[in-house]
C-alpha positions as MATLAB code, in Angstrom:
seq = 'XXXXXXXXXXXXXXXXXXXXXXXXXXXXXXXXXXXXXXXXXXXXXXXXXXXXXXXXXXXXXXXXXXXXXXXXXXXXXXXXXXXXXXXXXXXXXXXXXXXXXXXXXXXXXXXXXXXXXXXXXXXXXXXXXXXXXXXXXXXXXXXXXXXXXXXXXXXXXXXXXXXXXXXXXXXXXXXXXXXXXXXXX';
ca = [
     122.010  117.041  100.347;
     122.611  113.495   98.879;
     124.993  112.694   96.113;
     123.228  111.663   93.024;
     122.934  107.297   92.337;
     124.653  106.618   89.315;
     122.945  104.910   86.286;
     125.105  101.720   85.732;
     122.529  101.212   82.519;
     119.904  102.051   80.490;
     117.861  100.119   78.200;
     113.975   99.700   76.501;
     111.471   97.611   78.861;
     109.810   96.358   76.490;
     107.314   95.584   79.581;
     107.398   97.790   82.010;
     103.903   98.303   83.721;
     104.468  102.398   82.818;
     104.251  101.923   79.217;
     101.797  100.063   78.532;
     100.176  101.545   74.891;
      97.390  101.221   73.561;
      95.501  102.654   70.292;
      92.735  104.652   70.109;
      90.378  105.140   67.105;
      87.772  108.182   66.786;
      85.847  109.878   64.397;
      85.030  113.353   65.215;
      81.845  115.307   64.907;
      83.081  116.828   61.369;
      83.746  112.699   60.024;
      87.179  112.564   60.896;
      88.852  109.588   61.484;
      91.917  108.942   63.431;
      93.756  106.120   65.440;
      95.720  107.490   68.500;
      98.104  105.994   71.136;
      97.363  106.974   74.199;
      99.876  105.621   77.586;
      97.671  104.122   79.849;
      98.029  104.579   83.593;
      98.756  101.860   85.595;
      97.728  101.006   89.399;
      94.952  102.486   91.288;
      95.587  105.981   90.976;
      97.614  108.548   92.097;
      98.086  111.165   94.996;
      99.905  114.775   95.632;
      99.680  116.330   99.621;
     100.184  119.083  100.197;
     100.693  119.132  103.913;
      99.835  121.931  106.045;
     102.591  122.373  109.380;
     100.806  125.786  110.396;
      98.296  128.127  108.889;
     101.829  128.758  106.406;
     103.949  126.571  106.295;
     103.835  123.789  103.902;
     105.685  120.842  104.107;
     108.055  119.737  100.998;
     110.317  116.675  100.245;
     113.652  116.561   98.607;
     113.553  113.485   96.489;
     115.993  111.895   93.077;
     113.595  112.231   90.388;
     115.440  109.592   87.870;
     113.486  111.477   84.933;
     115.614  114.425   85.410;
     118.510  113.082   87.254;
     118.571  114.871   89.569;
     117.146  116.459   93.128;
     113.767  118.018   93.505;
     111.790  120.000   95.883;
     107.780  119.124   95.848;
     105.160  117.682   97.051;
     105.135  114.727   98.534;
     103.232  112.367   96.375;
     102.650  108.638   95.751;
     100.318  105.652   94.168;
      97.019  104.350   95.582;
      97.099  101.092   96.584;
      94.438   98.194   95.880;
      90.796   99.617   98.241;
      92.576  102.483   99.430;
      90.410  105.857   99.087;
      92.255  109.060   98.317;
      92.334  109.723  101.603;
      93.142  106.886  103.133;
      96.451  106.991  100.359;
      97.312  110.417  100.924;
      97.509  109.580  104.545;
      99.922  107.192  104.267;
     102.139  108.272  101.908;
     102.092  111.622  103.838;
     103.217  109.065  107.118;
     106.073  107.662  104.950;
     107.167  110.489  103.431;
     106.761  113.126  105.627;
     106.483  111.151  109.117;
     102.904  113.212  110.213;
      99.613  111.983  109.632;
      96.908  114.679  109.107;
      93.406  114.518  111.219;
      91.992  116.409  108.147;
      92.085  115.859  104.839;
      90.408  117.525  102.058;
      90.454  116.913   98.208;
      91.101  120.055   95.892;
      91.030  118.170   92.516;
      92.654  116.283   90.047;
      95.440  117.228   87.770;
      96.605  114.885   84.751;
     100.234  114.770   83.830;
      99.888  115.494   79.859;
      96.371  114.401   78.481;
      96.695  114.335   74.723;
      98.692  110.965   75.539;
      98.626  110.105   78.768;
      94.877  108.434   80.987;
      97.508  109.310   84.207;
      95.265  111.450   86.908;
      96.469  112.784   90.019;
      94.113  113.856   93.080;
      95.560  116.480   94.956;
      94.887  116.427   99.324;
      94.905  119.064  101.135;
      96.477  118.125  104.479;
      95.738  119.931  107.616;
      96.267  119.598  111.662;
      99.015  117.238  111.856;
     100.647  114.623  113.939;
     104.230  113.126  114.353;
     103.381  109.622  112.619;
     105.765  107.848  110.685;
     104.820  104.549  108.392;
     107.767  102.877  106.250;
     108.021  103.539  102.844;
     109.279  102.121   99.478;
     111.781  105.142   99.609;
     115.305  103.387   98.973;
     117.009  107.233  100.661;
     115.087  108.984  104.041;
     113.661  112.322  101.899;
     114.651  115.264  103.496;
     111.405  117.419  104.358;
     111.677  120.821  103.946;
     109.190  123.228  105.258;
     108.432  126.832  103.622;
     106.227  129.898  103.614;
     103.185  129.599  101.245;
     104.063  133.386  100.658;
     106.812  132.742   99.188;
     106.011  130.585   96.426;
     107.285  132.756   94.345;
     110.623  132.277   95.787;
     110.215  127.986   95.090;
     109.526  129.020   91.299;
     112.668  130.611   90.850;
     114.618  127.757   92.422;
     115.872  125.049   89.257;
     114.839  122.504   91.690;
     111.506  122.767   91.671;
     110.498  122.177   88.352;
     107.847  119.345   88.335;
     104.280  121.391   87.615;
     101.947  118.988   88.910;
     103.409  119.850   92.727;
     103.590  123.639   91.244;
      99.874  123.193   90.414;
      99.085  121.161   93.742;
     100.602  124.435   95.925;
      98.692  126.444   93.582;
      95.184  125.141   94.440;
      96.201  125.355   98.045;
      96.636  128.275   98.153;
      94.338  129.477   96.487;
      91.426  127.150   98.363;
      92.920  128.335  101.595;
      92.431  132.388  100.771;
      89.430  131.708   99.882;
      89.068  131.750   96.642;
      88.849  128.615   95.139;
      86.481  125.759   95.896;
      86.682  122.051   94.716;
      83.903  121.309   92.333;
];
């Protein structure tokens, strides 16, 4: 496993595209008025990819998360580019992070990060019928690809390096869809 990067300094980023706040004035049905602040997402949306190597095995990636200062195991993910469909973005990110493309892509739903104060949404995409193809990505180091059996998701939850809620939710959405217990709207 890779050694964690060293944090050399921290400081406020007042003009960061990740921290664009806006105020929202609201009046509720009971006449109560409030002003809320929310963080606006940047870019064109994001994707979380549940890449099925075979009907029983998902491909996860181990990637450094600066927010928690450790390596985390989760699904491949990334931002959508301008003029890119959700499926195109999912396939591109899959090729960049995992080294596979998918012949079959299905949007399973959309997840929010924190709907109380953020506008950010990410589309969950199931990727099946994989084939080897690698594109150069923007990651600073190669990501470790970790196969995991879908029938062992309960063991994944017990790991210290699996804490991202969106990855966990995406895996369970895919498991339920593949079992025929969930149909996307």
